[in-house]
Amino acid sequence: MDEEQDIITLIDDNGDEQLFEVLFTFKAEDYGKSYIVLYPAGAGEDEEVEMLAYIFDPDETAESTEGGLTPIEDDDEWSMVEERLNQFLDEQED
């Protein structure tokens, strides 16, 4: 795969930087928000990894190297994001 991947650096609670690649982004009209799904950079294609998802403001993210990502705290939102992730992964298998 020669596609250029977007890389995001996240800083954990210990102050350590971790690199993540953007799997995909989408806007949910029902919630009026945009979302981003990330996975650890350098993970193998067949490797099982933990995906991270956040609410994000594409305008703020483009303007700044910090901020722009907000944790998803609503269970209904999480369910919707998981459903979109599963749809995305199913489409990738086809």
Short mmCIF file of N, CA and C in Angstrom, two decimals:
data_model
loop_
_atom_site.label_atom_id
_atom_site.label_comp_id
_atom_site.label_asym_id
_atom_site.label_seq_id
_atom_site.Cartn_x
_atom_site.Cartn_y
_atom_site.Cartn_z
N MET A 1 0.85 -1.17 0.00
CA MET A 1 0.00 0.00 0.00
C MET A 1 0.90 1.23 0.00
N ASP A 2 0.81 2.01 -1.05
CA ASP A 2 1.66 3.18 -1.19
C ASP A 2 0.95 4.48 -0.82
N GLU A 3 -0.27 4.38 -0.27
CA GLU A 3 -1.01 5.59 0.08
C GLU A 3 -0.30 6.33 1.20
N GLU A 4 -0.31 7.66 1.10
CA GLU A 4 0.27 8.47 2.16
C GLU A 4 -0.69 8.45 3.35
N GLN A 5 -0.17 8.11 4.53
CA GLN A 5 -0.99 8.04 5.73
C GLN A 5 -0.79 9.28 6.58
N ASP A 6 -1.87 9.73 7.19
CA ASP A 6 -1.78 10.84 8.13
C ASP A 6 -1.35 10.28 9.48
N ILE A 7 -0.36 10.91 10.09
CA ILE A 7 0.16 10.50 11.39
C ILE A 7 -0.19 11.56 12.42
N ILE A 8 -0.67 11.11 13.58
CA ILE A 8 -1.01 12.00 14.68
C ILE A 8 -0.19 11.56 15.89
N THR A 9 0.35 12.50 16.62
CA THR A 9 1.07 12.21 17.85
C THR A 9 0.15 12.51 19.02
N LEU A 10 -0.07 11.51 19.87
CA LEU A 10 -0.85 11.69 21.08
C LEU A 10 0.08 11.56 22.28
N ILE A 11 -0.20 12.31 23.31
CA ILE A 11 0.60 12.26 24.53
C ILE A 11 -0.25 11.61 25.62
N ASP A 12 0.28 10.53 26.19
CA ASP A 12 -0.48 9.81 27.21
C ASP A 12 -0.38 10.49 28.57
N ASP A 13 -0.99 9.87 29.58
CA ASP A 13 -1.03 10.44 30.92
C ASP A 13 0.36 10.59 31.54
N ASN A 14 1.33 9.80 31.06
CA ASN A 14 2.69 9.86 31.58
C ASN A 14 3.56 10.87 30.83
N GLY A 15 2.99 11.52 29.83
CA GLY A 15 3.75 12.48 29.04
C GLY A 15 4.51 11.86 27.89
N ASP A 16 4.29 10.55 27.65
CA ASP A 16 4.97 9.86 26.55
C ASP A 16 4.22 10.09 25.24
N GLU A 17 4.98 10.33 24.18
CA GLU A 17 4.38 10.52 22.86
C GLU A 17 4.19 9.17 22.18
N GLN A 18 3.04 9.00 21.54
CA GLN A 18 2.75 7.80 20.77
C GLN A 18 2.23 8.21 19.41
N LEU A 19 2.69 7.55 18.37
CA LEU A 19 2.26 7.85 17.01
C LEU A 19 1.09 6.96 16.62
N PHE A 20 0.11 7.59 15.97
CA PHE A 20 -1.06 6.88 15.48
C PHE A 20 -1.31 7.27 14.03
N GLU A 21 -1.79 6.32 13.26
CA GLU A 21 -2.19 6.60 11.88
C GLU A 21 -3.70 6.76 11.84
N VAL A 22 -4.16 7.63 10.96
CA VAL A 22 -5.58 7.86 10.78
C VAL A 22 -6.13 6.74 9.90
N LEU A 23 -7.09 5.98 10.44
CA LEU A 23 -7.74 4.94 9.66
C LEU A 23 -8.79 5.57 8.75
N PHE A 24 -9.65 6.39 9.33
CA PHE A 24 -10.64 7.13 8.55
C PHE A 24 -11.30 8.18 9.43
N THR A 25 -11.95 9.11 8.78
CA THR A 25 -12.74 10.14 9.46
C THR A 25 -14.13 10.13 8.86
N PHE A 26 -15.09 10.61 9.61
CA PHE A 26 -16.45 10.71 9.09
C PHE A 26 -17.23 11.74 9.89
N LYS A 27 -18.30 12.22 9.28
CA LYS A 27 -19.20 13.17 9.95
C LYS A 27 -20.52 12.45 10.19
N ALA A 28 -21.03 12.55 11.39
CA ALA A 28 -22.31 11.96 11.75
C ALA A 28 -23.34 13.07 11.83
N GLU A 29 -24.22 13.10 10.86
CA GLU A 29 -25.24 14.16 10.81
C GLU A 29 -26.16 14.12 12.03
N ASP A 30 -26.44 12.91 12.55
CA ASP A 30 -27.32 12.78 13.71
C ASP A 30 -26.77 13.51 14.93
N TYR A 31 -25.44 13.54 15.04
CA TYR A 31 -24.81 14.18 16.19
C TYR A 31 -24.23 15.54 15.84
N GLY A 32 -24.13 15.85 14.56
CA GLY A 32 -23.57 17.13 14.13
C GLY A 32 -22.10 17.27 14.45
N LYS A 33 -21.39 16.13 14.46
CA LYS A 33 -19.97 16.14 14.81
C LYS A 33 -19.17 15.31 13.81
N SER A 34 -17.87 15.56 13.78
CA SER A 34 -16.94 14.75 13.00
C SER A 34 -16.18 13.84 13.95
N TYR A 35 -15.79 12.68 13.43
CA TYR A 35 -15.08 11.69 14.23
C TYR A 35 -13.84 11.23 13.49
N ILE A 36 -12.86 10.76 14.26
CA ILE A 36 -11.63 10.24 13.68
C ILE A 36 -11.32 8.91 14.38
N VAL A 37 -10.89 7.92 13.58
CA VAL A 37 -10.52 6.62 14.13
C VAL A 37 -9.03 6.41 13.85
N LEU A 38 -8.29 6.07 14.90
CA LEU A 38 -6.83 5.93 14.83
C LEU A 38 -6.40 4.53 15.21
N TYR A 39 -5.21 4.14 14.74
CA TYR A 39 -4.58 2.89 15.19
C TYR A 39 -3.09 3.14 15.33
N PRO A 40 -2.39 2.33 16.15
CA PRO A 40 -0.96 2.56 16.39
C PRO A 40 -0.16 2.54 15.09
N ALA A 41 0.70 3.53 14.90
CA ALA A 41 1.54 3.61 13.71
C ALA A 41 2.47 2.40 13.67
N GLY A 42 2.67 1.88 12.48
CA GLY A 42 3.59 0.77 12.29
C GLY A 42 2.98 -0.59 12.57
N ALA A 43 1.70 -0.64 12.89
CA ALA A 43 1.06 -1.93 13.16
C ALA A 43 0.94 -2.70 11.86
N GLY A 44 1.19 -4.00 11.94
CA GLY A 44 1.08 -4.86 10.76
C GLY A 44 -0.36 -5.02 10.32
N GLU A 45 -0.55 -5.33 9.04
CA GLU A 45 -1.90 -5.43 8.48
C GLU A 45 -2.73 -6.51 9.16
N ASP A 46 -2.11 -7.63 9.54
CA ASP A 46 -2.83 -8.73 10.18
C ASP A 46 -2.74 -8.68 11.69
N GLU A 47 -2.09 -7.68 12.22
CA GLU A 47 -1.89 -7.55 13.66
C GLU A 47 -3.16 -7.01 14.31
N GLU A 48 -3.56 -7.62 15.43
CA GLU A 48 -4.72 -7.13 16.17
C GLU A 48 -4.29 -5.94 17.02
N VAL A 49 -4.94 -4.80 16.83
CA VAL A 49 -4.59 -3.59 17.55
C VAL A 49 -5.83 -2.94 18.13
N GLU A 50 -5.61 -2.10 19.14
CA GLU A 50 -6.71 -1.34 19.72
C GLU A 50 -6.90 -0.07 18.91
N MET A 51 -8.11 0.14 18.45
CA MET A 51 -8.45 1.35 17.71
C MET A 51 -8.87 2.42 18.72
N LEU A 52 -8.54 3.66 18.42
CA LEU A 52 -8.98 4.79 19.23
C LEU A 52 -9.88 5.66 18.38
N ALA A 53 -10.91 6.21 19.00
CA ALA A 53 -11.82 7.10 18.28
C ALA A 53 -12.04 8.35 19.12
N TYR A 54 -12.14 9.48 18.42
CA TYR A 54 -12.35 10.77 19.08
C TYR A 54 -13.32 11.60 18.25
N ILE A 55 -13.95 12.54 18.93
CA ILE A 55 -14.66 13.61 18.24
C ILE A 55 -13.57 14.59 17.83
N PHE A 56 -13.64 15.12 16.61
CA PHE A 56 -12.62 16.10 16.24
C PHE A 56 -13.21 17.24 15.44
N ASP A 57 -12.53 18.36 15.54
CA ASP A 57 -12.90 19.56 14.81
C ASP A 57 -11.87 19.72 13.71
N PRO A 58 -12.22 19.37 12.45
CA PRO A 58 -11.22 19.44 11.38
C PRO A 58 -10.63 20.83 11.19
N ASP A 59 -11.39 21.87 11.43
CA ASP A 59 -10.86 23.23 11.27
C ASP A 59 -9.82 23.53 12.33
N GLU A 60 -10.11 23.14 13.58
CA GLU A 60 -9.17 23.39 14.67
C GLU A 60 -7.92 22.53 14.50
N THR A 61 -8.08 21.29 14.06
CA THR A 61 -6.94 20.40 13.89
C THR A 61 -6.01 20.92 12.80
N ALA A 62 -6.57 21.46 11.73
CA ALA A 62 -5.75 21.98 10.63
C ALA A 62 -4.95 23.21 11.06
N GLU A 63 -5.50 23.97 11.97
CA GLU A 63 -4.87 25.21 12.40
C GLU A 63 -3.83 25.01 13.50
N SER A 64 -3.94 23.92 14.23
CA SER A 64 -3.14 23.76 15.43
C SER A 64 -2.49 22.39 15.49
N THR A 65 -1.35 22.32 16.14
CA THR A 65 -0.70 21.03 16.34
C THR A 65 -1.16 20.39 17.64
N GLU A 66 -1.92 21.09 18.43
CA GLU A 66 -2.45 20.55 19.68
C GLU A 66 -3.96 20.73 19.70
N GLY A 67 -4.60 19.87 20.45
CA GLY A 67 -6.04 20.00 20.61
C GLY A 67 -6.79 19.50 19.40
N GLY A 68 -8.07 19.78 19.38
CA GLY A 68 -8.91 19.36 18.27
C GLY A 68 -9.54 18.00 18.47
N LEU A 69 -9.06 17.19 19.43
CA LEU A 69 -9.62 15.88 19.70
C LEU A 69 -10.31 15.89 21.06
N THR A 70 -11.52 15.36 21.09
CA THR A 70 -12.30 15.30 22.32
C THR A 70 -12.72 13.85 22.57
N PRO A 71 -12.53 13.34 23.77
CA PRO A 71 -12.96 11.96 24.05
C PRO A 71 -14.47 11.80 23.85
N ILE A 72 -14.87 10.62 23.41
CA ILE A 72 -16.29 10.29 23.27
C ILE A 72 -16.74 9.73 24.61
N GLU A 73 -17.72 10.37 25.21
CA GLU A 73 -18.16 9.96 26.55
C GLU A 73 -19.57 9.40 26.57
N ASP A 74 -20.31 9.54 25.48
CA ASP A 74 -21.70 9.09 25.42
C ASP A 74 -21.77 7.67 24.85
N ASP A 75 -22.47 6.78 25.54
CA ASP A 75 -22.57 5.38 25.11
C ASP A 75 -23.22 5.24 23.74
N ASP A 76 -24.24 6.07 23.47
CA ASP A 76 -24.90 6.01 22.16
C ASP A 76 -23.94 6.42 21.04
N GLU A 77 -23.12 7.44 21.30
CA GLU A 77 -22.13 7.86 20.32
C GLU A 77 -21.13 6.73 20.07
N TRP A 78 -20.67 6.08 21.15
CA TRP A 78 -19.72 4.97 21.01
C TRP A 78 -20.32 3.87 20.14
N SER A 79 -21.57 3.55 20.37
CA SER A 79 -22.23 2.50 19.57
C SER A 79 -22.27 2.88 18.10
N MET A 80 -22.58 4.15 17.82
CA MET A 80 -22.62 4.63 16.44
C MET A 80 -21.23 4.55 15.81
N VAL A 81 -20.19 4.96 16.54
CA VAL A 81 -18.82 4.92 16.02
C VAL A 81 -18.39 3.48 15.76
N GLU A 82 -18.71 2.57 16.67
CA GLU A 82 -18.36 1.16 16.48
C GLU A 82 -19.05 0.59 15.25
N GLU A 83 -20.31 0.99 15.04
CA GLU A 83 -21.04 0.53 13.86
C GLU A 83 -20.37 1.04 12.58
N ARG A 84 -19.99 2.31 12.56
CA ARG A 84 -19.30 2.87 11.39
C ARG A 84 -17.95 2.20 11.16
N LEU A 85 -17.22 1.90 12.25
CA LEU A 85 -15.94 1.21 12.14
C LEU A 85 -16.15 -0.18 11.53
N ASN A 86 -17.14 -0.91 12.01
CA ASN A 86 -17.40 -2.23 11.47
C ASN A 86 -17.78 -2.17 9.99
N GLN A 87 -18.58 -1.18 9.60
CA GLN A 87 -18.93 -0.99 8.19
C GLN A 87 -17.68 -0.71 7.37
N PHE A 88 -16.81 0.16 7.87
CA PHE A 88 -15.57 0.50 7.17
C PHE A 88 -14.71 -0.74 6.98
N LEU A 89 -14.54 -1.52 8.05
CA LEU A 89 -13.69 -2.72 7.97
C LEU A 89 -14.30 -3.75 7.01
N ASP A 90 -15.63 -3.89 7.03
CA ASP A 90 -16.28 -4.82 6.11
C ASP A 90 -16.04 -4.40 4.66
N GLU A 91 -16.12 -3.09 4.39
CA GLU A 91 -15.90 -2.58 3.03
C GLU A 91 -14.47 -2.82 2.57
N GLN A 92 -13.51 -2.77 3.50
CA GLN A 92 -12.11 -2.98 3.17
C GLN A 92 -11.83 -4.42 2.78
N GLU A 93 -12.63 -5.36 3.32
CA GLU A 93 -12.45 -6.77 3.03
C GLU A 93 -12.97 -7.14 1.64
N ASP A 94 -13.91 -6.36 1.12
CA ASP A 94 -14.51 -6.66 -0.19
C ASP A 94 -13.56 -6.41 -1.32
#
